[in-house]
PDB file of C-alpha atoms in Angstrom:
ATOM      1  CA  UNK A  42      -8.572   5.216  10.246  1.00 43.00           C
ATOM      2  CA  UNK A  43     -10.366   1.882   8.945  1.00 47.00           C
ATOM      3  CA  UNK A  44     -11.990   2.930   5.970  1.00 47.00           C
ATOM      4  CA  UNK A  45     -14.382   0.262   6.093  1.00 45.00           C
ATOM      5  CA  UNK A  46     -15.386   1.202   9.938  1.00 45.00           C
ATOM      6  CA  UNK A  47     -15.587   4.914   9.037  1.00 42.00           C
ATOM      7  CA  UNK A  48     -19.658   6.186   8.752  1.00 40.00           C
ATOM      8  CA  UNK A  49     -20.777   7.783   5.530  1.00 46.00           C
ATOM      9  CA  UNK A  50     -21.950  11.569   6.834  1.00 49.00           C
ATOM     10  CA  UNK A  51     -22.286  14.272   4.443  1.00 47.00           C
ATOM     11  CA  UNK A  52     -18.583  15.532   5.224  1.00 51.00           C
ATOM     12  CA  UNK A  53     -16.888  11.757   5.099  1.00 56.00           C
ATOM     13  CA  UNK A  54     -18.612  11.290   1.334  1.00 59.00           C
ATOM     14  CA  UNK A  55     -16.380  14.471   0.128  1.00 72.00           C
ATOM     15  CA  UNK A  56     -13.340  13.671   2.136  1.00 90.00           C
ATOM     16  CA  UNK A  57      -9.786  12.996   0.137  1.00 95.00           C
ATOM     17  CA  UNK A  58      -7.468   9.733   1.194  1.00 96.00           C
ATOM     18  CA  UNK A  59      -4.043   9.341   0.680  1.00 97.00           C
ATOM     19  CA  UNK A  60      -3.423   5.709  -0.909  1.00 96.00           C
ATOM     20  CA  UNK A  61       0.207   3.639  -0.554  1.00 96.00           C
ATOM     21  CA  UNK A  62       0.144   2.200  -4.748  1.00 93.00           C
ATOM     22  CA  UNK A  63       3.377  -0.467  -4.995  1.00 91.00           C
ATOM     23  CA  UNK A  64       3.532  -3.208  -7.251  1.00 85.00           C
ATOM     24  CA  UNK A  65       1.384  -2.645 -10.832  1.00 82.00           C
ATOM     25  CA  UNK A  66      -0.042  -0.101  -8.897  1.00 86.00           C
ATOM     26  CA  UNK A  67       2.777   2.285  -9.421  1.00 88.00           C
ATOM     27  CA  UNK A  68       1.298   3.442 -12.314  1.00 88.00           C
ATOM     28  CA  UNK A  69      -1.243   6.000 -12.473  1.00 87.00           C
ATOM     29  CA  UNK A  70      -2.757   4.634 -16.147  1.00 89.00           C
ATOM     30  CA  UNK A  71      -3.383   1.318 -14.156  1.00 86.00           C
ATOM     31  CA  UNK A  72      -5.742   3.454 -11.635  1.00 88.00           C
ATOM     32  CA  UNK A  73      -7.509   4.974 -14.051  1.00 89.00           C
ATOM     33  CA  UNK A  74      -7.954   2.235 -16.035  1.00 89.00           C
ATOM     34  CA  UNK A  75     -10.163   1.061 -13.205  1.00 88.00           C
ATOM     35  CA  UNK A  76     -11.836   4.229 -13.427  1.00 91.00           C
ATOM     36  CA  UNK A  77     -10.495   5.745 -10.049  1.00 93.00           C
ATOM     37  CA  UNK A  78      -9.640   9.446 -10.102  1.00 95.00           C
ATOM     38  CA  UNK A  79      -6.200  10.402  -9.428  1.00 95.00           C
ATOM     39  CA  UNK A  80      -6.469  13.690  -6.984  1.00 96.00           C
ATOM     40  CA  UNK A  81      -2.883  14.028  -6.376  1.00 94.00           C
ATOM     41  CA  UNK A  82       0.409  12.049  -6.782  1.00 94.00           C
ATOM     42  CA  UNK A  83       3.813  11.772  -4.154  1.00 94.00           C
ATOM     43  CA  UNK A  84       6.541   9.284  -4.593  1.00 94.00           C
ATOM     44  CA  UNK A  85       7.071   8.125  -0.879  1.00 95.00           C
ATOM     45  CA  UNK A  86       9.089   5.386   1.092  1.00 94.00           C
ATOM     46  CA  UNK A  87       7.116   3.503   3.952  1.00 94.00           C
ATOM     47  CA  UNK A  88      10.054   2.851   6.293  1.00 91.00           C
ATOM     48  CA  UNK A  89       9.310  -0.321   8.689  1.00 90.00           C
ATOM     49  CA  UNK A  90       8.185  -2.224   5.680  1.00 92.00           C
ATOM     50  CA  UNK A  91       9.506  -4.474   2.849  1.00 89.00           C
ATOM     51  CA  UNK A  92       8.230  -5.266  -0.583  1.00 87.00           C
ATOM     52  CA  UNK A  93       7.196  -9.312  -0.747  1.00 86.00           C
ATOM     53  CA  UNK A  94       5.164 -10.993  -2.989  1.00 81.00           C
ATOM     54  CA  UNK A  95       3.631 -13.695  -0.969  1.00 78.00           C
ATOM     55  CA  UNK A  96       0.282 -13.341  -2.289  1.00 75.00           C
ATOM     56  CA  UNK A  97      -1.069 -16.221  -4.436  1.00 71.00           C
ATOM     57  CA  UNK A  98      -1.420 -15.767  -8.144  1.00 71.00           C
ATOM     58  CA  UNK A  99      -2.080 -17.735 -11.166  1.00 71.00           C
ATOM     59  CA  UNK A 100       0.271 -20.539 -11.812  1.00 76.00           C
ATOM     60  CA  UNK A 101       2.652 -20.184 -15.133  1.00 76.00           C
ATOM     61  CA  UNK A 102       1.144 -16.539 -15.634  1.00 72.00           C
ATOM     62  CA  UNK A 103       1.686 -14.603 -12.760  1.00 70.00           C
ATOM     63  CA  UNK A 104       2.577 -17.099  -9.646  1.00 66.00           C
ATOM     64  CA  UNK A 105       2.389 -14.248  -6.683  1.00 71.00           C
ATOM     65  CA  UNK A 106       1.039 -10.762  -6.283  1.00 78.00           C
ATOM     66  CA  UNK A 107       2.752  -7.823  -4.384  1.00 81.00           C
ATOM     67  CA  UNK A 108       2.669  -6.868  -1.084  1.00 86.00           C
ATOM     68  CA  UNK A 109       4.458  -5.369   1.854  1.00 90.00           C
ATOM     69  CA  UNK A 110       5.527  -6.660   5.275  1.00 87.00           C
ATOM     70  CA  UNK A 111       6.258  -4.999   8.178  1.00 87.00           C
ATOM     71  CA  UNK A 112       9.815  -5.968   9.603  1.00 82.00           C
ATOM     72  CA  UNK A 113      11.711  -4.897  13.000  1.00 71.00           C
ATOM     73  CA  UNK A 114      14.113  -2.464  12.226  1.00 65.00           C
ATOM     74  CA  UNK A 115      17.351  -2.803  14.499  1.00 64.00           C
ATOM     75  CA  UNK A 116      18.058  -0.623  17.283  1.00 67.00           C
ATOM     76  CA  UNK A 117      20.980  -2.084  18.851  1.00 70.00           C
ATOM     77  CA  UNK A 118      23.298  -2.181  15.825  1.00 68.00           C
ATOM     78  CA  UNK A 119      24.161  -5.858  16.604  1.00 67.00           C
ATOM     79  CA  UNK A 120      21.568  -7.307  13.732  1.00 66.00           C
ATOM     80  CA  UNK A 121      22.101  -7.943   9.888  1.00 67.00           C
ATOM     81  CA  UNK A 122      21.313  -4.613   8.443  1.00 71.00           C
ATOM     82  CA  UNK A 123      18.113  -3.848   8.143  1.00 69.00           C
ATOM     83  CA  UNK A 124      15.956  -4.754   4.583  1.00 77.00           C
ATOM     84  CA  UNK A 125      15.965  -1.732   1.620  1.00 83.00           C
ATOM     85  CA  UNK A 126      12.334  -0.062   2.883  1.00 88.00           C
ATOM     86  CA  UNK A 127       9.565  -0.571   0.237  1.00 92.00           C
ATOM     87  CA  UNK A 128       8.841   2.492  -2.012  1.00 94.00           C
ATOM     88  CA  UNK A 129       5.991   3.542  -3.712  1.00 95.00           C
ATOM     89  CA  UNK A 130       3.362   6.078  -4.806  1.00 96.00           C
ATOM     90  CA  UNK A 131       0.857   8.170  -2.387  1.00 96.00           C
ATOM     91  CA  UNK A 132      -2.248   8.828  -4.575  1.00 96.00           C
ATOM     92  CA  UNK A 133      -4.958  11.157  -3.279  1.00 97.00           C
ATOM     93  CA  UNK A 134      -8.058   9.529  -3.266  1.00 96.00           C
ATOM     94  CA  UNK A 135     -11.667  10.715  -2.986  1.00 96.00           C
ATOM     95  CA  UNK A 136     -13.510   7.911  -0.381  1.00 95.00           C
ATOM     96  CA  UNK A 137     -15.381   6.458  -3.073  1.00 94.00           C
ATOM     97  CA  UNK A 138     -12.597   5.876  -5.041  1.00 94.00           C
ATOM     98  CA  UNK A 139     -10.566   4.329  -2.295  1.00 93.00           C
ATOM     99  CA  UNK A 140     -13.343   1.774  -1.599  1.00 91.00           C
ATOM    100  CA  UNK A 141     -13.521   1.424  -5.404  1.00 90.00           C
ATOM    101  CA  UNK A 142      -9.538   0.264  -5.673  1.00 90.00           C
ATOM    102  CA  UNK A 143      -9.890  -1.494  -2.493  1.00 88.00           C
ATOM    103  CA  UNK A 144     -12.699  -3.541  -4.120  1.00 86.00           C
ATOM    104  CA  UNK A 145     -10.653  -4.028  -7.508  1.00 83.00           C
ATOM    105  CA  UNK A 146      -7.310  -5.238  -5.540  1.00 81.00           C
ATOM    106  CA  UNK A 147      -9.308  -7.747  -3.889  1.00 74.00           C
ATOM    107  CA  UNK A 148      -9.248  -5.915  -0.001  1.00 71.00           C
ATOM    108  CA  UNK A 149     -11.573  -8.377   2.598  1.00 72.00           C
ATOM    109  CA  UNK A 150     -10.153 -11.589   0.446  1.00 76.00           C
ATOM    110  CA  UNK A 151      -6.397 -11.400  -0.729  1.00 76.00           C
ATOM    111  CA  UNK A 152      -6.004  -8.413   1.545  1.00 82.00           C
ATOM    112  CA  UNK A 153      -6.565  -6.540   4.457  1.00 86.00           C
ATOM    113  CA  UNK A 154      -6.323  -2.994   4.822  1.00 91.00           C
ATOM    114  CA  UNK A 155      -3.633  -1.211   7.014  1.00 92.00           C
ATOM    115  CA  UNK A 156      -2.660   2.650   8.039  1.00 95.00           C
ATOM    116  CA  UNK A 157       1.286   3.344   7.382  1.00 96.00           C
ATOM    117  CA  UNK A 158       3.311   6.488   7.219  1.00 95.00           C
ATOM    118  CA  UNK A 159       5.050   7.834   4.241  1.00 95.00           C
ATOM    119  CA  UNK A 160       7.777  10.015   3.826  1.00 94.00           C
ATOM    120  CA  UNK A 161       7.441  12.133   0.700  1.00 94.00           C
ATOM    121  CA  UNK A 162      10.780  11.890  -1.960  1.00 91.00           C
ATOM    122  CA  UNK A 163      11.873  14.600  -4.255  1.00 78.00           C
ATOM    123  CA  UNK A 164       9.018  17.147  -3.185  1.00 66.00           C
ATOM    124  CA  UNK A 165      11.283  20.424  -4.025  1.00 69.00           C
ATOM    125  CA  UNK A 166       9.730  21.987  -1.178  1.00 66.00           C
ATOM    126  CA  UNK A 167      10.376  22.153   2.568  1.00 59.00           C
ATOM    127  CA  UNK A 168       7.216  19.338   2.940  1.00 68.00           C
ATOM    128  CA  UNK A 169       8.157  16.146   4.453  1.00 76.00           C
ATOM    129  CA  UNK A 170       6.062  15.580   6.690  1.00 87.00           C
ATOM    130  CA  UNK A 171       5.011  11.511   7.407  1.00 92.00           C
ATOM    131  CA  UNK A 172       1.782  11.041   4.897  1.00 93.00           C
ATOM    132  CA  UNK A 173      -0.543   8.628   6.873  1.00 96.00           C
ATOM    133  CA  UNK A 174      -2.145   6.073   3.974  1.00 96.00           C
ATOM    134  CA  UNK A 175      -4.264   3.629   3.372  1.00 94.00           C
ATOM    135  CA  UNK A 176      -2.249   0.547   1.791  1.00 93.00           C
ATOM    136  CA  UNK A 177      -3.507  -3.570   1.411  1.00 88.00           C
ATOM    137  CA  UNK A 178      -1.059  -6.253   2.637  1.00 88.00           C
ATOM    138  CA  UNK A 179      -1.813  -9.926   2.365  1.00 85.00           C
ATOM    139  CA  UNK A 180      -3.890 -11.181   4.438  1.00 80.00           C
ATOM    140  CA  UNK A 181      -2.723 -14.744   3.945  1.00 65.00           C
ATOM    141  CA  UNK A 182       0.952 -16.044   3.828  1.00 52.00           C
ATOM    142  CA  UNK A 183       2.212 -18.947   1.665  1.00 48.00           C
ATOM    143  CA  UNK A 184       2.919 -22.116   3.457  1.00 48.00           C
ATOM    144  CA  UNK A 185       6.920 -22.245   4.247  1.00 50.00           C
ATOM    145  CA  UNK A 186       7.816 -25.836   2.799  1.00 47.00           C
ATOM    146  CA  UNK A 187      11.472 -27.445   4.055  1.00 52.00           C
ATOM    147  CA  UNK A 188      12.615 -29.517   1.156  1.00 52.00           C
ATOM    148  CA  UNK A 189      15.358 -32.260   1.904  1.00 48.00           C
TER     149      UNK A 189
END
């Protein structure tokens, strides 16, 4: 589900989100320094996707911002093995705080929102079932440049 294609009805403005947090959004002080309310917390790994950082930043201070990237995980055995899958935190998110962080993190510019699954770590408990989340990647990619 699109968050930004979803109506606002009286049951969608109390509805709770899960949110895939990597980078300096790993920590929870970070969210609530933006004044988003942390519901809930999960460590998870998204398998099928990478960390990269291929999002510009600001030069000398900090050159390129997090984000993930799907990759084609290898059925046949006869590839490379595949990349470590990108881990990360699952915060539960009231709608109004997701469009909040998705505002903050620059979504619709830097980044464009995506749906993955995560698969909970360390729960203690029987529950591992796939989380479906709302995450940002980037939304443009740096120019590749072949020095010789």
């Amino acid at each position: 589900m699109n968050i930004e294609k979803t109506t606002q009805g009286a049951e969608t403005r109390t509805e709770k989100l899960w949110y895939f947090g990597f980078g300096s959004n790993l920590k929870t002080s970070i969210m609530r320094s933006r004044g988003i309310e942390v519901l809930d917390v999960k460590t998870v790994r998204v398998p099928g996707y990478i960390l990269t950082f291929d999002v510009f930043g600001l030069p000398y201070s900090e050159p390129a911002m997090a984000s993930i990237s799907r990759y084609a995980v290898d059925t046949n055995g006869d590839a490379a093995p595949d990349p470590p899958t990108v881990h990360g935190v699952a915060y539960l998110l009231s709608r109004a705080d997701l469009l909040r962080l998705i505002g903050t993190e620059g979504g619709g510019v830097a980044y464009r929102e995506i749906i993955v699954k995560g698969i909970p770590l360390n729960t203690g408990n029987d529950d591992m079932k796939p989380i479906s989340m709302s995450t940002l990647i980037a939304r443009l990619l740096l120019a590749l440049v072949e020095c010789n």
